[in-house]
Short mmCIF file of C-alpha atoms and ligand atoms in Angstrom, two decimals:
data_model
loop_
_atom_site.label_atom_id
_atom_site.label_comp_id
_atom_site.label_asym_id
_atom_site.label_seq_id
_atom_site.Cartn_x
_atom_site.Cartn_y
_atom_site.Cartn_z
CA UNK V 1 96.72 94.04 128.46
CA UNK V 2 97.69 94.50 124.81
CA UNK V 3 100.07 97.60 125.50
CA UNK V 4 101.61 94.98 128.00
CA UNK V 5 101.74 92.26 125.90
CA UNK V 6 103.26 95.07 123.10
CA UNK V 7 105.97 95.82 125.28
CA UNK V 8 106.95 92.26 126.02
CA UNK V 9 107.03 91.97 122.30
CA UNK V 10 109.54 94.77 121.58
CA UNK V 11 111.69 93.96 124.41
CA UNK V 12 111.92 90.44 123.12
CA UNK V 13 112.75 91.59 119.75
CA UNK V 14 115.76 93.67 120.53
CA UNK V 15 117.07 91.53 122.81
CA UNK V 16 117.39 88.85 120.07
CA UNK V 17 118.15 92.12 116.98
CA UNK V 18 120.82 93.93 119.78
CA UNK V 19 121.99 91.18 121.55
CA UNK V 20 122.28 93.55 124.61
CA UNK V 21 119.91 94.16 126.85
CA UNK V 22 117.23 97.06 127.01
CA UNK V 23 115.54 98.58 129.84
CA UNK V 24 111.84 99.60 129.24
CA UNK V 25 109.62 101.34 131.65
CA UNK V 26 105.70 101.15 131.62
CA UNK V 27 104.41 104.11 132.79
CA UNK V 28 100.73 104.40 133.90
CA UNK V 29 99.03 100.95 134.91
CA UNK V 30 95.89 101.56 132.55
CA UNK V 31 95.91 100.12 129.13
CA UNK V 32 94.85 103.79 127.68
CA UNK V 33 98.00 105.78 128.49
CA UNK V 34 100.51 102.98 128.92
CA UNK V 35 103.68 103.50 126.97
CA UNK V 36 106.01 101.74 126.36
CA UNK V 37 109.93 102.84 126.60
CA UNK V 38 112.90 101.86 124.80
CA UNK V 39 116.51 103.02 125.15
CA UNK V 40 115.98 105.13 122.11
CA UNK V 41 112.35 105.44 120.96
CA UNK V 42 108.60 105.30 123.15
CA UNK V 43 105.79 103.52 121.49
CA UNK V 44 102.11 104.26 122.41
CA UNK V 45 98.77 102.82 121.82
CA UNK V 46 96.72 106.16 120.78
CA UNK V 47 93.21 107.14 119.99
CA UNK V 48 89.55 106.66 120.86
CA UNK V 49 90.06 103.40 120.09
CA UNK V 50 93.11 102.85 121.09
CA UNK V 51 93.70 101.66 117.22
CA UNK V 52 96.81 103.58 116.52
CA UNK V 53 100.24 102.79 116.79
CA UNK V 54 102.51 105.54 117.91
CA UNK V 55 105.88 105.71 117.52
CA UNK V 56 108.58 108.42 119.03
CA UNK V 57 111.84 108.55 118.28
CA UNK V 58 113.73 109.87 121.49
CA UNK V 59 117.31 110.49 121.75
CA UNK V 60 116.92 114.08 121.93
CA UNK V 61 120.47 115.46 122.70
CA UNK V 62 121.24 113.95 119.31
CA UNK V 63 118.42 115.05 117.88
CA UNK V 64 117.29 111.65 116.98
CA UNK V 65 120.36 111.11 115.09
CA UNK V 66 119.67 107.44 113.52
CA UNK V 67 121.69 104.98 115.58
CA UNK V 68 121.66 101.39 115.14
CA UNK V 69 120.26 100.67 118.23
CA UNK V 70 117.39 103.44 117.16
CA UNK V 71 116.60 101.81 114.12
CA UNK V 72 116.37 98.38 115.44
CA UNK V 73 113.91 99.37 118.15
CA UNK V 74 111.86 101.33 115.01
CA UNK V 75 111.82 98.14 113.35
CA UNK V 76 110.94 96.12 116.00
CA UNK V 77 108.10 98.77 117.05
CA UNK V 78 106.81 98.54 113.23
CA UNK V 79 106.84 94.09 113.21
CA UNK V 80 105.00 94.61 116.52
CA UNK V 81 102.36 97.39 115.87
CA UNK V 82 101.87 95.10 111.86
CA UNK V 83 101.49 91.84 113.55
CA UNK V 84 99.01 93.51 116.53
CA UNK V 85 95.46 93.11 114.66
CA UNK V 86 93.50 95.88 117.12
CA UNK V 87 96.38 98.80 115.10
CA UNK V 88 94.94 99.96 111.60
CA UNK V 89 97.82 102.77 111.25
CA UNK V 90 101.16 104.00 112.52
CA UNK V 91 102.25 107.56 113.54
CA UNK V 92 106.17 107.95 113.68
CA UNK V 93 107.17 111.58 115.12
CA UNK V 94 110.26 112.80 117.19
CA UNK V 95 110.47 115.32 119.39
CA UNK V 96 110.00 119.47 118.44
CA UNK V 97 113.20 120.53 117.65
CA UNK V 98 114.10 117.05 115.36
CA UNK V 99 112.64 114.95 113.67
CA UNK V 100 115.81 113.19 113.28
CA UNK V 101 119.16 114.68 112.00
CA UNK V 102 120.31 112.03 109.77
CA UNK V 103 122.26 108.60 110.24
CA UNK V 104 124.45 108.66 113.01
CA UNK V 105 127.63 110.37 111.64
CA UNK V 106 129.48 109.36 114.95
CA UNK V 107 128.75 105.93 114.44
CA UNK V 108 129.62 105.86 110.83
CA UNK V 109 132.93 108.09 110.92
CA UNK V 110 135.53 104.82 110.93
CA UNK V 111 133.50 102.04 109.02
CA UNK V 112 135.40 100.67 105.67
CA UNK V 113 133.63 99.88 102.66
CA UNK V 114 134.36 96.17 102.76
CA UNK V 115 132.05 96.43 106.07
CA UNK V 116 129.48 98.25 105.18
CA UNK V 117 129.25 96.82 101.53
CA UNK V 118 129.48 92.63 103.20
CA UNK V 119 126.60 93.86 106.34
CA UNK V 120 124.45 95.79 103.90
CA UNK V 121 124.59 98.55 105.96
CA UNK V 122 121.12 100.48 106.52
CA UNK V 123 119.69 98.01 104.35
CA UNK V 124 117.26 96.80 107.07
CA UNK V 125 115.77 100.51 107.33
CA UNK V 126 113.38 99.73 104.52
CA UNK V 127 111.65 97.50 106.84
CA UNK V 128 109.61 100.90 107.82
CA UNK V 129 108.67 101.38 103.58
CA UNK V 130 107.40 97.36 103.71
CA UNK V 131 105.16 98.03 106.92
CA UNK V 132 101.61 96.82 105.47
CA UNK V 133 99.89 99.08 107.56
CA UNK V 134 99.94 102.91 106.43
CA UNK V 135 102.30 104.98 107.95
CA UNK V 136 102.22 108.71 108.88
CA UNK V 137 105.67 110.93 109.54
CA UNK V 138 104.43 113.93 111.95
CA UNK V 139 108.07 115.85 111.35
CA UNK V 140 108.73 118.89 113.57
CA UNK V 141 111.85 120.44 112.87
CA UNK V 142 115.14 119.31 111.70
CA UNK V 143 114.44 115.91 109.26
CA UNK V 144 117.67 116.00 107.34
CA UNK V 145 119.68 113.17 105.46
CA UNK V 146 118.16 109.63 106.87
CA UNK V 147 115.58 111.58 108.73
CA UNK V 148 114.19 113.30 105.55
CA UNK V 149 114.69 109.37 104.08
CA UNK V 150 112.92 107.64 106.86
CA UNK V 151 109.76 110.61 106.48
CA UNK V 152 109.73 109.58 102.58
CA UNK V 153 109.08 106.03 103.45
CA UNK V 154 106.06 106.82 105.57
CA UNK V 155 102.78 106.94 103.58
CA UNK V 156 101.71 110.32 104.70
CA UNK V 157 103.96 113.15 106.31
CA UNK V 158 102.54 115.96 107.95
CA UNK V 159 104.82 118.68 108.91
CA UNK V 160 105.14 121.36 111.53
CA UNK V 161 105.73 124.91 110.90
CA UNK V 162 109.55 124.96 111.53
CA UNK V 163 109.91 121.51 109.71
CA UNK V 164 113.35 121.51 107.02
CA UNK V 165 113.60 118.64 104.98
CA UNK V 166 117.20 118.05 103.31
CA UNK V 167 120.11 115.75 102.06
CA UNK V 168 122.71 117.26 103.81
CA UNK V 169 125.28 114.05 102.80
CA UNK V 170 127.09 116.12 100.56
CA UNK V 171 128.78 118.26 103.01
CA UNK V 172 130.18 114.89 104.23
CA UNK V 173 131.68 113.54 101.70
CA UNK V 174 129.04 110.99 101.41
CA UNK V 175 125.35 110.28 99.44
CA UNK V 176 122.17 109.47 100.46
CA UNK V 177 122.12 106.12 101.04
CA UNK V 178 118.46 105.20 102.66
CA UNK V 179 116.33 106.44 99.62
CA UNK V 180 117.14 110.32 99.34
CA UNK V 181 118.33 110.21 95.14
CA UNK V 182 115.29 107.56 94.41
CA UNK V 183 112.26 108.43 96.77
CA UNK V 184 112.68 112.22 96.53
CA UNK V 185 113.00 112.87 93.05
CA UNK V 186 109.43 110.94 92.59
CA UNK V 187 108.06 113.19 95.71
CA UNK V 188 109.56 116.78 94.14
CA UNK V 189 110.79 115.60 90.77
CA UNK V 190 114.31 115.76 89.39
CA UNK V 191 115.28 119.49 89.26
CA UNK V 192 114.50 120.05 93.16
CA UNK V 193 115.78 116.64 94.44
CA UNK V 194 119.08 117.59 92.05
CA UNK V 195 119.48 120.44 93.69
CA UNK V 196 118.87 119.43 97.37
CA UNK V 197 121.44 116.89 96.60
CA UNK V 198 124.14 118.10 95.12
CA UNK V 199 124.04 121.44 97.57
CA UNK V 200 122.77 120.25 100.73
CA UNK V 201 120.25 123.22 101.33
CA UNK V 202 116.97 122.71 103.18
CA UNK V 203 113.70 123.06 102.43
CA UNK V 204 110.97 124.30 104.94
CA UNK V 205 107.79 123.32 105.46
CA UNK V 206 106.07 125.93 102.98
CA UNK V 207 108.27 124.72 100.19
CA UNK V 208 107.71 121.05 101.01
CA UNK V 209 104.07 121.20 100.81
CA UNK V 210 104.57 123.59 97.91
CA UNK V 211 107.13 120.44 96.09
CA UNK V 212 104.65 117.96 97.15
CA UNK V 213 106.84 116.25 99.61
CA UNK V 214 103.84 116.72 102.63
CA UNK V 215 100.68 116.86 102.73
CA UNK V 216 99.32 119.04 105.00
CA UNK V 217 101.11 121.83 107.43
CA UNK V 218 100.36 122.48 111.07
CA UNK V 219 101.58 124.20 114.28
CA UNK V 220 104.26 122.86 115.87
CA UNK V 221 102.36 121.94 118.68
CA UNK V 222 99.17 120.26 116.45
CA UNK V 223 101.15 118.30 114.40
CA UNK V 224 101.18 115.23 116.07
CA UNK V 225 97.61 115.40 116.92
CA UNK V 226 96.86 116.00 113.35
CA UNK V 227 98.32 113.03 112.93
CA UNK V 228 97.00 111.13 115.10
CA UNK V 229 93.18 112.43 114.34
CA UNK V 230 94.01 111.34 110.48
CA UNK V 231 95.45 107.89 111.32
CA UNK V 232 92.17 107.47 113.27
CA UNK V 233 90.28 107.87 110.50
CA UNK V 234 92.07 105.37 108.26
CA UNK V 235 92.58 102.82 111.03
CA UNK V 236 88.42 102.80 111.14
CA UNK V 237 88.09 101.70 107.87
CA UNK V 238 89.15 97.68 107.24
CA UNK V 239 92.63 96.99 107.25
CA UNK V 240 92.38 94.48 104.71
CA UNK V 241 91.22 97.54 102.16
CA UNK V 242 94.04 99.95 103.57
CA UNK V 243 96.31 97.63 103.16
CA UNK V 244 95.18 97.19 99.16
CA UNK V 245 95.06 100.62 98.58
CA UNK V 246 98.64 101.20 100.41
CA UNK V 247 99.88 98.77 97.85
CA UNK V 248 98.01 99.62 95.01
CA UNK V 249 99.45 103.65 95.89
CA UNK V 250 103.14 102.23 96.40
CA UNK V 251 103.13 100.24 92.78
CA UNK V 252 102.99 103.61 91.38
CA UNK V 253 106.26 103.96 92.50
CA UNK V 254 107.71 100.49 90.57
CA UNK V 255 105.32 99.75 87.53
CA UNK V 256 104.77 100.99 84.54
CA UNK V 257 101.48 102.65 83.50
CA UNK V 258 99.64 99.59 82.16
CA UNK V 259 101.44 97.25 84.81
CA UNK V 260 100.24 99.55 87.54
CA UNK V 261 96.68 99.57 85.86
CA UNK V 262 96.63 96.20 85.87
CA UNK V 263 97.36 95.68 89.48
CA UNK V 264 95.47 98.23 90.60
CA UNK V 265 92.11 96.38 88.55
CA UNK V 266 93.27 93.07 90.35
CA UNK V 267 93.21 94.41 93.62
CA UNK V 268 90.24 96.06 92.73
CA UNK V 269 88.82 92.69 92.15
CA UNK V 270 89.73 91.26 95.07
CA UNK V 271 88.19 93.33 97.07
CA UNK V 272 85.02 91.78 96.01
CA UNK V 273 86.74 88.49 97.94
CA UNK V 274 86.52 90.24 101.36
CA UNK V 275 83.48 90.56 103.91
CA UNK V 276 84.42 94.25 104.40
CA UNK V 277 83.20 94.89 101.14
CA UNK V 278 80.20 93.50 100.83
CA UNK V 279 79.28 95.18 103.98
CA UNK V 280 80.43 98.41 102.95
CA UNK V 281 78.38 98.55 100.03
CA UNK V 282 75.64 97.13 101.99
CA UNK V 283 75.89 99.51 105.01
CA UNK V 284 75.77 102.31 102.11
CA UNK V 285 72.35 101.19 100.82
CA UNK V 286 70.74 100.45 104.30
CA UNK V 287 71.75 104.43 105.25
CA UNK V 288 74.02 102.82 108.48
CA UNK V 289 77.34 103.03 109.48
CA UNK V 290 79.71 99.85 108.04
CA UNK V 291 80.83 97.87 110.71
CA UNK V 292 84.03 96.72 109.10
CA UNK V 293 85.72 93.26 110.53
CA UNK V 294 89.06 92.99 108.86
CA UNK V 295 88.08 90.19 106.93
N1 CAA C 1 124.82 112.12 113.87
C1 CAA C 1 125.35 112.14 115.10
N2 CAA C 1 125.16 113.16 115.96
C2 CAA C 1 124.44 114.21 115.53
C3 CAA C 1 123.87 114.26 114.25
C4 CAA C 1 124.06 113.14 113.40
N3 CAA C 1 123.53 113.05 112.20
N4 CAA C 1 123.20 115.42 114.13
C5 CAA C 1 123.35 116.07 115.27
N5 CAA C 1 124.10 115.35 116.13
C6 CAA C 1 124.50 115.70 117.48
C7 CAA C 1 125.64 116.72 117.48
O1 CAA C 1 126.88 116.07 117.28
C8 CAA C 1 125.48 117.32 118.84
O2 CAA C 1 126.04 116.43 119.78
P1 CAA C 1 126.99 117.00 120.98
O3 CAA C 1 126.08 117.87 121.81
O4 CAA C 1 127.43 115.75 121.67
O5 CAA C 1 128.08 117.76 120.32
C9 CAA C 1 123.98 117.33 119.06
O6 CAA C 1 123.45 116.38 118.15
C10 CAA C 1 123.34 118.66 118.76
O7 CAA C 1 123.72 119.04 117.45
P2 CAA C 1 124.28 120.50 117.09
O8 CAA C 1 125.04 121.06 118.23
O9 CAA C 1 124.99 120.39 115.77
O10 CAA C 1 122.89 121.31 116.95
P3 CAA C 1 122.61 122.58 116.05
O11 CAA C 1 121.26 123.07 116.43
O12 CAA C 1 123.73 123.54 116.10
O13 CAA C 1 122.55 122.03 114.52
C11 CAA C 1 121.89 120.48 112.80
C12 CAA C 1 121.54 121.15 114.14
C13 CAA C 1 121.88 121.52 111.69
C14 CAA C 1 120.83 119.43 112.52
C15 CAA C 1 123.30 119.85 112.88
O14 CAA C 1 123.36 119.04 114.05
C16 CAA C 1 123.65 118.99 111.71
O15 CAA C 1 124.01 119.50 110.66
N6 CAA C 1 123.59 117.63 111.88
C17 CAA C 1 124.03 116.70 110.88
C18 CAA C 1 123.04 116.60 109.74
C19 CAA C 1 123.55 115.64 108.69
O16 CAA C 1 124.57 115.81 108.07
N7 CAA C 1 122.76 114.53 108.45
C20 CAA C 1 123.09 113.54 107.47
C21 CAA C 1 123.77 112.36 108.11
S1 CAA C 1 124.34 111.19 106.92
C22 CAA C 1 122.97 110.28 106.52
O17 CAA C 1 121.90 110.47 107.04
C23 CAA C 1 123.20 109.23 105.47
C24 CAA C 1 121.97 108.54 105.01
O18 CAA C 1 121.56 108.70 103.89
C25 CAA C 1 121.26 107.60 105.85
#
């Protein structure tokens, strides 16, 4: 019933984002393997528990090249999977051979400046970096230019064996323009993200674990699972802690040391505000498992 109800809510979204009209098909009439699809991405309730949010991108003979209409179904997906209480984490993977190539250069090749500068153009992308609820990028293959930028705003990425990360913009005649310059120089520092940059050469997935930009490597065809088995695990905890430490983790990014510190304490204290808490430290003592409630 919620898958249903989560397709409803997408459809409804894009209609009012797109203005045109969408056709999604539910496949399967059980609640455990009913997905939903869009014109340009599937989403998924996965796990045990049914707990986390899964996200595909799927335009595959573009190989997930970053439409408009892509990105407004992603960020519809992400309002719908935050605002759905029974999701505790997000999964966003494309297909084997792409992540996603980039922005869509077809789509970009005659705007103007005066356009792009007066509609803010990809400014609504960093909806996926505000999503509340962590995030995990499980990239296979190519994730170059906006599809490296959209992996670096996910929480966690987790990369397959023939994954290349890269800001291929300069070839162009253009510049990162979704993150690349800010949010990989803090993943790989400035000497690597410089040189990405201003060449255009990839990375693979050995050298991105190596720089720090993932996490953890996998086969090609484990990586999503991977995924998937990890975002169980945080989406059993309470998503009212998750969601501190995600923000606590992401004000590393803006603050100062001492600001930082001093957020981090407050959120610290807060914690001692929430139910989940209490009955984590309790569960602890009394040897049982927590049984967290979200509040
Ligand atoms: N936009 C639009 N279409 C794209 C695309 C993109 N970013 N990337 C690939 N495609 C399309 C190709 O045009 C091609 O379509 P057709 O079959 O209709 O010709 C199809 O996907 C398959 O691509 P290729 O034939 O090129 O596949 P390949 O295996 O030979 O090469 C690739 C793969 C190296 C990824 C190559 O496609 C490529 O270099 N893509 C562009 C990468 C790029 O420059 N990305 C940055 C975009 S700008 C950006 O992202 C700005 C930002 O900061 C947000």
């Amino acid at each position: 019933m919620a898958s249903r109800n989560l397709g409803r809510h997408i459809f409804g979204q894009i209609l009012l984002n797109n203005g045109r009209k969408n056709v999604f098909k539910f496949s399967g009439a059980h609640a455990r393997c009913m997905s939903t699809q869009g014109e340009f991405i599937i989403t998924e309730k996965k796990g045990e528990k049914q707990n986390v949010g899964f996200i595909q991108l799927n335009r595959r003979k573009a190989l997930n090249a970053l439409c408009d209409g892509l990105m407004k179904e992603v960020e519809a997906a992400i309002d719908t999977f935050e605002a759905d209480d029974s999701i505790g984490c997000i999964v966003l993977t494309g297909g084997e051979k792409a992540f996603a190539a980039g922005a869509d250069i077809k789509e970009m090749k005659d705007k103007e400046f005066a356009q792009v500068f007066k509609g803010n153009f990809l400014t609504y992308w960093n909806r996926l970096a505000g999503c509340k609820k962590p995030v995990i990028a499980a990239v296979n293959g190519f994730a170059l230019g906006g599809g490296c930028e959209i992996a670096m705003m996910c929480d966690i990425i987790y990369a397959g064996e023939n994954a290349q990360f890269g800001q291929p913009e300069i070839t162009i005649g253009t510049i990162p323009g979704a993150g690349g310059t800010q949010r990989l120089c803090k993943a790989i520092g400035k000497s690597k993200a410089m040189e990405m940059v201003l060449t255009g050469n990839r990375i693979n997935a050995q050298e991105a674990e190596k720089a720090g930009l993932v996490s953890k490597i996998f086969p090609v065809d484990q990586v999503v699972d991977e995924a998937i088995k990890t975002a169980e695990q945080i989406a059993g905890f309470s998503n009212v802690t998750t969601g501190m430490c995600k923000e606590a983790v992401n004000a590393a990014y803006e603050m100062s040391l001492a600001e930082g510190l001093h957020f981090e304490k407050r959120l610290f204290h807060a914690t001692f505000a929430t139910n989940d808490r209490k009955e984590g430290m309790t569960a602890f003592l009394e040897k049982r498992k927590p049984n967290f409630t979200d509040s």
